[in-house]
XYZ file of C-alpha atoms in Angstrom:
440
model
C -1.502 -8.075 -30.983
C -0.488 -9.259 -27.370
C 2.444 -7.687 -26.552
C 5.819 -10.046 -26.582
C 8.048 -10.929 -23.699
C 10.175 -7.871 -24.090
C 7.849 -5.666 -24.081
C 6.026 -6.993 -21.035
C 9.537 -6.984 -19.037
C 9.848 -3.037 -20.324
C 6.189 -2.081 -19.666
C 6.809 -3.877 -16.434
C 10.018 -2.272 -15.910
C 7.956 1.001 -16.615
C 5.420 0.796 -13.943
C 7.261 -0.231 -10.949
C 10.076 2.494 -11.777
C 6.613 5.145 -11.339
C 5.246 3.432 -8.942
C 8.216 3.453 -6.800
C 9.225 7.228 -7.035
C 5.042 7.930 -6.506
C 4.845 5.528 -3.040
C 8.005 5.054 -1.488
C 9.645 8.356 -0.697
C 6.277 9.504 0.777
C 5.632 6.363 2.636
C 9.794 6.854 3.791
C 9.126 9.760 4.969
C 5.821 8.467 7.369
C 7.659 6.094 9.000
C 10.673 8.204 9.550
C 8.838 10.492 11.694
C 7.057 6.880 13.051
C 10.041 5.448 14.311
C 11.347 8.324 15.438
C 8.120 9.085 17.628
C 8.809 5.768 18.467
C 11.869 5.298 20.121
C 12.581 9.025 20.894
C 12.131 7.938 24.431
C 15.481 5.572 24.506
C 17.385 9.279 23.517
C 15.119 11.453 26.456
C 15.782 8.169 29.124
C 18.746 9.195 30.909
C 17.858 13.154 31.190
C 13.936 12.391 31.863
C 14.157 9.401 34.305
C 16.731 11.979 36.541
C 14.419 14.495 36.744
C 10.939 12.759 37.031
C 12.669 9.752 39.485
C 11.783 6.836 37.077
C 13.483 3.069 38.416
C 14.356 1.329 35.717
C 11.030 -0.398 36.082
C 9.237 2.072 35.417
C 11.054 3.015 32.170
C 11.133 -0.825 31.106
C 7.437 -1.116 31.533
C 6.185 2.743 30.198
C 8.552 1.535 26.961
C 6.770 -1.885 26.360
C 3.165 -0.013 27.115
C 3.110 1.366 23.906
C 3.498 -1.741 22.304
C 0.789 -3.471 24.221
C -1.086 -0.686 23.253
C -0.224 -1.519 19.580
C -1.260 -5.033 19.596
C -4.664 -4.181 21.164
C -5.561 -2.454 18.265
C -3.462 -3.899 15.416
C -6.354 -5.922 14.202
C -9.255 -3.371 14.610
C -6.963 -0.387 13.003
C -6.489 -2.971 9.619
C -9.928 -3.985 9.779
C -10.878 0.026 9.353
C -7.643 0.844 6.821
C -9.651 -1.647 4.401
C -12.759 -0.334 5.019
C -11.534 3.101 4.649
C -8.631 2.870 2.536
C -5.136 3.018 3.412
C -4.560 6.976 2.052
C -6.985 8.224 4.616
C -6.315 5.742 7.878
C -2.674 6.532 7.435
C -3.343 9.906 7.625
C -5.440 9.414 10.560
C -2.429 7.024 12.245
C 0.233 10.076 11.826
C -2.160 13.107 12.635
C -2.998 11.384 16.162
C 0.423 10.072 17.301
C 2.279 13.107 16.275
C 0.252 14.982 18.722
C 0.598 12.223 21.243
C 4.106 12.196 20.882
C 4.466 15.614 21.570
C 1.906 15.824 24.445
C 4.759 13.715 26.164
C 6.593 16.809 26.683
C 3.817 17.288 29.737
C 4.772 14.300 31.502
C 5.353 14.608 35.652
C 4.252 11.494 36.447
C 4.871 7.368 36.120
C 1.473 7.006 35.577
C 0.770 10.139 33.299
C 4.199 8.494 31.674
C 2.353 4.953 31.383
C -0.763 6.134 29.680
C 0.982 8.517 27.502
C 2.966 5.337 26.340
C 0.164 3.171 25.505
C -2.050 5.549 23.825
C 0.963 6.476 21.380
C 0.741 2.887 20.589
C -3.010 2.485 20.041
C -2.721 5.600 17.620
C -0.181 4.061 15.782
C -1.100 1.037 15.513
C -1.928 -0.775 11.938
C 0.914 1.426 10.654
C 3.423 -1.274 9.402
C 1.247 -3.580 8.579
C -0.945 -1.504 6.866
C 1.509 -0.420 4.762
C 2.317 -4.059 3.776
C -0.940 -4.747 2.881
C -1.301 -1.567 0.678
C 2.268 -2.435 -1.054
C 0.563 -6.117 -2.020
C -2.044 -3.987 -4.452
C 0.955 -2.525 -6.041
C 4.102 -4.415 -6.284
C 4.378 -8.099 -7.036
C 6.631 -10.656 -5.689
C 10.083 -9.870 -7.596
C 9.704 -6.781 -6.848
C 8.112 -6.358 -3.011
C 11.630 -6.773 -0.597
C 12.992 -3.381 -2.665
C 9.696 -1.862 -2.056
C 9.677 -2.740 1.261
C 13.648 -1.979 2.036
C 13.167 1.565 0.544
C 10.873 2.798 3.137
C 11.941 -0.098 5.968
C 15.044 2.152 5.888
C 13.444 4.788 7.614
C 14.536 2.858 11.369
C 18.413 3.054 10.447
C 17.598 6.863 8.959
C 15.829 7.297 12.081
C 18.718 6.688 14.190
C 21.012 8.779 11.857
C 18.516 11.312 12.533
C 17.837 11.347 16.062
C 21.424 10.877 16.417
C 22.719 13.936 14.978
C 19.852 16.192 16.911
C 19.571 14.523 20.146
C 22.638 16.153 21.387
C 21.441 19.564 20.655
C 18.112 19.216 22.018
C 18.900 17.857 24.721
C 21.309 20.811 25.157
C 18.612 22.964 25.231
C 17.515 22.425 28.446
C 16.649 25.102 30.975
C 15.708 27.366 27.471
C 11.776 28.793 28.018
C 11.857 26.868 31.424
C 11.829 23.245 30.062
C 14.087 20.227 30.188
C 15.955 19.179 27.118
C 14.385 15.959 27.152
C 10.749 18.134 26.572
C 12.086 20.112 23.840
C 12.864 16.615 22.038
C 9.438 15.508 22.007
C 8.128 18.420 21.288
C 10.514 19.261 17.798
C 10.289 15.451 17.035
C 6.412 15.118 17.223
C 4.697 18.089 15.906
C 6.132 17.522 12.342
C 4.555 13.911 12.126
C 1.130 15.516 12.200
C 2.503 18.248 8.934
C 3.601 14.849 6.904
C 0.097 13.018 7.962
C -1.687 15.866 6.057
C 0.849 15.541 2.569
C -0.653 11.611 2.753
C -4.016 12.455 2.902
C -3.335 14.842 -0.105
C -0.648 12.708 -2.166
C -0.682 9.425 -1.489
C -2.181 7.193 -4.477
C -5.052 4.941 -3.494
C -4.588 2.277 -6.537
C -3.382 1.507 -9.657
C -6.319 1.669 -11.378
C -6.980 5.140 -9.725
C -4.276 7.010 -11.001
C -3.594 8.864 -13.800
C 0.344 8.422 -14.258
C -0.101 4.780 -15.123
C -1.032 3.953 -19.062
C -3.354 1.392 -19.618
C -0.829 -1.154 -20.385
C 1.141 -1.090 -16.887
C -2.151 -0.932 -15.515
C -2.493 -4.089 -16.847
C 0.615 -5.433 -16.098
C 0.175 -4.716 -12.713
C -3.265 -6.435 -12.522
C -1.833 -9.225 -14.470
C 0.965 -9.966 -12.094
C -0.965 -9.975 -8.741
C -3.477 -12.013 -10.302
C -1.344 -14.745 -10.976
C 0.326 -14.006 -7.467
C -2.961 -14.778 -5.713
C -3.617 -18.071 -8.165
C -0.298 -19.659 -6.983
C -1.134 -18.395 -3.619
C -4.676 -20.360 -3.851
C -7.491 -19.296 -1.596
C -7.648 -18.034 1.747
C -7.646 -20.408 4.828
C -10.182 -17.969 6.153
C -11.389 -14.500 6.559
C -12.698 -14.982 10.152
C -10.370 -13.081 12.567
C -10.431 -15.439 15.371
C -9.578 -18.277 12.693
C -6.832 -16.456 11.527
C -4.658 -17.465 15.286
C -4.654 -21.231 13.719
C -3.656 -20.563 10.413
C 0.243 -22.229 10.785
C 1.865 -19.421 8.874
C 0.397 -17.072 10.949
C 1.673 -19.014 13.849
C 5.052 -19.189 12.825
C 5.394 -15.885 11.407
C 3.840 -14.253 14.566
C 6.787 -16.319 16.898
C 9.532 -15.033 14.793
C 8.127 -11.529 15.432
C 7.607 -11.734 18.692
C 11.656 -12.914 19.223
C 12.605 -10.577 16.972
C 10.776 -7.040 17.440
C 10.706 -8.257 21.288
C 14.740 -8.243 21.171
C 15.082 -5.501 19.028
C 13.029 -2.859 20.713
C 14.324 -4.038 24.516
C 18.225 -3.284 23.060
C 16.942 -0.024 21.259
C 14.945 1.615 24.410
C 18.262 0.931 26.730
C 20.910 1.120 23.802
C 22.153 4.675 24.551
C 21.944 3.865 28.669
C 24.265 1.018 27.857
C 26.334 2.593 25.487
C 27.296 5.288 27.775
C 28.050 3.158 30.158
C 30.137 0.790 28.520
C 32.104 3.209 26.348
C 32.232 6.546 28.604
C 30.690 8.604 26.101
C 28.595 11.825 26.875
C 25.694 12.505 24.859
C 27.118 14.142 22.073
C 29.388 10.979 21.383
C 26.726 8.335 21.824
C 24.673 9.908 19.800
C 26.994 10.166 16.665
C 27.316 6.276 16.933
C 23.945 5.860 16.703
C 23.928 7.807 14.047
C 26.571 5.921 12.378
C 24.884 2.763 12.867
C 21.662 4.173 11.323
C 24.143 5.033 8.173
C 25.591 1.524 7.788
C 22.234 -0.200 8.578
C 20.845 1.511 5.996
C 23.046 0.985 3.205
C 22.821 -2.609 4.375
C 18.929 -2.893 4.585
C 18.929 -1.854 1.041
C 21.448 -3.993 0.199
C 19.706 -6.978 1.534
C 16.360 -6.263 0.271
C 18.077 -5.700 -3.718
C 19.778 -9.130 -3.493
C 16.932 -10.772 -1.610
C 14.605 -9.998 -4.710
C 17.725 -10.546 -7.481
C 18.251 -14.225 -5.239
C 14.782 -15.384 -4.853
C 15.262 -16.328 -1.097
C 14.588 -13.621 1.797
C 14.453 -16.403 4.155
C 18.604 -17.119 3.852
C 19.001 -13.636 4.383
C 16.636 -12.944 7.478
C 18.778 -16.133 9.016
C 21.646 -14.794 8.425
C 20.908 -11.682 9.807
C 19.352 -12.968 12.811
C 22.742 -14.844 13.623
C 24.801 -11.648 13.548
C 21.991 -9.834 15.677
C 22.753 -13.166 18.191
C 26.252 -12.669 18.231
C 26.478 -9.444 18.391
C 24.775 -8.950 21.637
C 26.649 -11.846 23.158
C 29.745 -10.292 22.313
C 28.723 -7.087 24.246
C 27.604 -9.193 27.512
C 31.340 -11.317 27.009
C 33.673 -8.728 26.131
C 31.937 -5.435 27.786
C 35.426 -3.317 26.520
C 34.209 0.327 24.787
C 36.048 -1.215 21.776
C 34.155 -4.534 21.525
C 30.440 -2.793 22.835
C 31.414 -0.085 19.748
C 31.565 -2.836 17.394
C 29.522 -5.198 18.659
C 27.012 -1.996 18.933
C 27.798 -1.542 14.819
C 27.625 -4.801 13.987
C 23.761 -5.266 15.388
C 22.856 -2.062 13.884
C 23.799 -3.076 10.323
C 21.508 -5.951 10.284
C 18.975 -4.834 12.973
C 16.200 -3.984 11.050
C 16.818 -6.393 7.809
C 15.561 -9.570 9.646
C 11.975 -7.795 10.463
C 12.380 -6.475 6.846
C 12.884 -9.297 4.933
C 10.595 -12.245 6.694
C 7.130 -9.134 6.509
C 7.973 -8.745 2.841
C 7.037 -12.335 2.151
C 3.836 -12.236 4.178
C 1.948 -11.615 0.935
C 3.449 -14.600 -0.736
C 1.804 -16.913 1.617
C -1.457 -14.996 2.793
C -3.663 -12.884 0.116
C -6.721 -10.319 0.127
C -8.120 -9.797 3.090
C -6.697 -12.718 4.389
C -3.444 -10.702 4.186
C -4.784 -7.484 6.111
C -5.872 -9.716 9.111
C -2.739 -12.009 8.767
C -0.577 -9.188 8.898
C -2.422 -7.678 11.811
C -2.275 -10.653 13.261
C 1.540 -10.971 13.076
C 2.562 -7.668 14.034
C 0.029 -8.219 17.021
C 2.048 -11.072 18.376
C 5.018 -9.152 17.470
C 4.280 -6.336 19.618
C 3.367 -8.442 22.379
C 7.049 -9.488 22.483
C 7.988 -5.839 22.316
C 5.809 -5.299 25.513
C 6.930 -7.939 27.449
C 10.498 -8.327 26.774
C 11.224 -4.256 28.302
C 9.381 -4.712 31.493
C 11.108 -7.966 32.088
C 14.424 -5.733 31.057
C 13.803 -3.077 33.102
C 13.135 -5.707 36.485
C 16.362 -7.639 36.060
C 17.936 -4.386 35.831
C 16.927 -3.241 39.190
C 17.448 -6.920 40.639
C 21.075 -7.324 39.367
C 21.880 -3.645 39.456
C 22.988 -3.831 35.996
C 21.905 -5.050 32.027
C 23.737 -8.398 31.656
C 20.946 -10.788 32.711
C 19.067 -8.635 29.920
C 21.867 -8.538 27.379
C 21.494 -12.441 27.812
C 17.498 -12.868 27.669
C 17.492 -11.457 24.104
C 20.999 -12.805 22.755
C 18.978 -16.046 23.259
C 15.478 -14.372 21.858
C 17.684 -14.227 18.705
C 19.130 -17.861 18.779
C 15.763 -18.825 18.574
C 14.614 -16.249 16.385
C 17.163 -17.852 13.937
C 16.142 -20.942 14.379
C 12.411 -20.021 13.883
C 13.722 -18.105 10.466
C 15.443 -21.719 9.107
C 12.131 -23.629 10.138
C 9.533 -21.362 7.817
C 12.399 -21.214 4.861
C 12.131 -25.078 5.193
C 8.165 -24.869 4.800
C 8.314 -22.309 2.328
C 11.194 -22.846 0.261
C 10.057 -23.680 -3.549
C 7.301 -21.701 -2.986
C 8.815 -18.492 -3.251
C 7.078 -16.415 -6.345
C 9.461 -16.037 -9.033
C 9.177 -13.553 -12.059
C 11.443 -11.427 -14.377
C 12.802 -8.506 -12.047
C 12.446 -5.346 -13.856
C 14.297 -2.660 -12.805
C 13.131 0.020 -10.349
C-alpha cells in the first residue's frame, strides 16, 4: 500500500534529518579551513607587506590572483568532480591547497607572492560549486538554503576563528627565526590537508550508496529530485561554450561578479582599514572580526531557515545586498571608530547571506549536468569580479593615498548587485519549487 501523506512528510522528515548530520558538519568543516586558507592573507597584510616591501598594488593584485586563478579552472575542476565524483575531487581540492597555503610561509618575493596566489586558486577551484552540485543529488528544493546555510557558515566561523588566533600568531614572531605572519600560514594550512583525507574516507557519495538510508527515504529522496528536474524541464544545453548564453547563467554570473567582487576587495583590506579607522592594535581588530563572524553566523542561518520556511531566497538576498550597500557607504561618510565599528558589524551580519542565498537556487533553474557547468560557470564570472575589483583597490589606494575611492567602487558594486538580485526574483518568482518542509 503506497504510503499516505503523513507518512511521506515523516519518512521525508527522516532522511534529510540523516542526511544532514552525515554531509554537513563534514562539508562545514572543508570549507572552514577553505576560507580560512583563503583570506588568511587580509590577517598576515599589515605584518607581511612591512617586511617583504609590498605597495598596496602589489597586495591588491597578489589578492585578486588567486581568484583569477579560480576562474581559469572552475569549469575544468567540475567537469573532472563529475567524472570522478565529488568524495574524491574534494579530497584532491583540500590536500593540494592546504599545502599551497602553507608553502606561503616561504614567500620573499612579489612575484614568488603572485604565483603563490594564483596557484592556491587553481587548487581550489570547483570547491563551492562543487559542493552545490553534490548537495542537488541529496537535498531537494524546501530543503537546499538550510543545507546550504549550515556549511555557508563556515566564512562568518572563519572570521570568528581567525579572529581569535590571529593575534597570537602573529605574536609569535621572531620564535624559530620566522615572522608571525609565517607562522599563520603555516598553523592555518597544514590542517586543511588532515581534513582532505577524513573526506576521502567519510564523505557519502549518494543516496543510493549508503547504508544509513532505508529503502523508503531512498525513495523519497529519488522521488523528490525527480519531480524537481520535471518542473525544471530539460537542459538548454550541455555544451560548455553554450552554457555563456544561457540567460540565467548570465544573470546569475553578474550578480556574482558584484557581489563576491565587493565582498572579497572589503575582506582582503578589512583589518588595514579597521585599524586605521578605529585605532585598534591587532589584538582588538581581531576580536571584532571575530565578533562579526559570530553575528553573521547566527544570521546566515537565520536567513537560510526562513528563506526555505518563506519560499523566496530572492527577497532575502535583496535585502541583504541593501544593508551590505549601506553599510559601506556609511563607513566612507561617517569614517568615526564608532560608525566604521558598526558599520563594520552591520556588513558582516549579512556578508555572506546574499552569495548564500541566490547559489542555493541555482539548482532550481539549471539541472544535471547542466547544473555542474552552470554553476562553474557562475562562480567563474564570480571570481573574475573577485580578481579585478582588488587590483583596481589596491591602485586607487596608492593614487589617493588612502581607501575611500575604493570604499565607494564597491558601495556602488552592491547598489547594483541589489538591483541585479530584484531583476532575477522578477524572472523567477512563481517558479520557486515548493514542497512540505520537513524538519532537519
Amino acid at each position: 500500500m503506497p504510503a499516505t501523506g503523513e507518512q511521506q512528510v515523516a519518512i521525508g522528515a527522516s532522511a534529510m534529518r540523516k542526511a544532514f548530520w552525515r554531509i554537513i558538519p563534514l562539508i562545514l568543516v572543508a570549507y572552514l579551513f577553505a576560507y580560512m586558507d583563503r583570506v588568511n592573507v587580509s590577517f598576515a597584510a599589515a605584518d607581511m607587506n612591512a617586511d617583504l616591501g609590498f605597495s598596496a598594488t602589489v597586495y591588491g593584485l597578489g589578492g585578486g590572483l588567486f581568484f583569477l586563478g579560480y576562474a581559469l579552472f572552475e569549469i575544468p575542476s567540475n567537469l573532472m568532480l563529475v567524472r570522478f565524483g565529488a568524495r574524491q575531487w574534494i579530497a584532491r581540492i583540500m590536500i593540494t591547497w592546504g599545502l599551497l597555503s602553507a608553502g606561503m610561509m616561504f614567500v620573499t618575493t612579489a612575484e614568488q607572492f603572485y604565483i603563490l596566489r594564483f596557484l592556491l586558486g587553481v587548487a581550489e577551484a570547483g570547491f563551492y560549486p562543487g559542493v552545490i552540485y553534490y548537495f542537488s543529488g541529496w537535498f531537494p528544493p524546501c530543503h537546499r538554503s538550510r543545507a546550504v546555510s549550515r556549511f555557508y557558515i563556515a566564512g562568518p566561523l572563519a572570521s570568528m576563528v581567525m579572529g581569535s588566533m590571529s593575534g597570537w600568531l602573529l605574536g609569535l614572531d621572531g620564535n624559530s627565526g620566522m615572522h608571525g605572519w609565517q607562522w599563520l600560514f603555516l598553523v592555518q594550512g597544514l590542517p586543511t590537508v588532515l581534513v582532505g583525507l577524513v573526506v576521502l574516507r567519510f564523505l557519502p557519495d549518494s543516496p543510493a550508496k549508503v547504508e544509513w538510508l532505508n529503502p523508503a527515504e531512498k525513495a523519497w529522496i529519488a522521488d523528490e529530485l525527480a519531480r524537481e528536474r520535471r518542473l525544471i524541464g530539460g537542459a538548454v544545453s550541455h555544451n560548455v561554450l553554450a552554457i555563456f548564453r544561457n540567460p540565467k547563467v548570465l544573470l546569475n554570473g553578474a550578480i556574482g561578479f558584484t557581489c563576491i567582487g565587493a565582498f572579497i576587495t572589503f575582506t582582503l583590506s578589512a583589518p588595514m582599514i579597521l585599524k586605521a579607522a578605529t585605532g585598534l592594535d591587532a589584538t582588538g581588530i581581531g576580536y571584532l572580526v571575530g565578533f562579526g563572524g559570530l553575528i553573521g553566523t547566527a544570521a546566515t542561518l537565520w536567513l537560510g531557515n526562513r528563506a526555505d520556511r518563506h519560499g523566496d531566497r530572492l527577497i532575502h538576498a535583496f535585502g541583504s545586498a541593501v544593508v551590505m550597500a549601506g553599510s559601506l557607504f556609511v563607513m566612507l561618510l561617517a569614517p568615526s571608530p564608532l560608525t566604521v565599528s558598526l558599520a563594520y558589524l552591520a556588513f558582516a551580519t549579512v556578508s555572506f547571506s546574499v552569495a548564500m542565498l541566490v547559489s542555493s537556487g541555482w539548482a532550481d533553474a539549471l539541472s544535471g549536468r547542466e547544473l555542474a557547468v552552470g554553476a562553474a560557470a557562475i562562480n567563474t564570472m564570480s571570481q573574475i569580479g573577485a580578481f579585478l575589483t582588488p587590483f583596481a583597490w589596491g591602485a586607487l589606494a596608492d593614487a589617493t593615498g588612502n581607501f575611500d575611492a575604493g570604499l565607494l567602487g564597491i558601495a556602488l558594486m552592491m547598489t547594483v548587485n541589489a538591483a541585479l538580485i530584484w531583476v532575477l526574483r522578477g524572472q523567477v518568482r512563481g517558479q520557486v519549487l515548493r514542497a512540505v518542509p520537513a524538519a532537519a
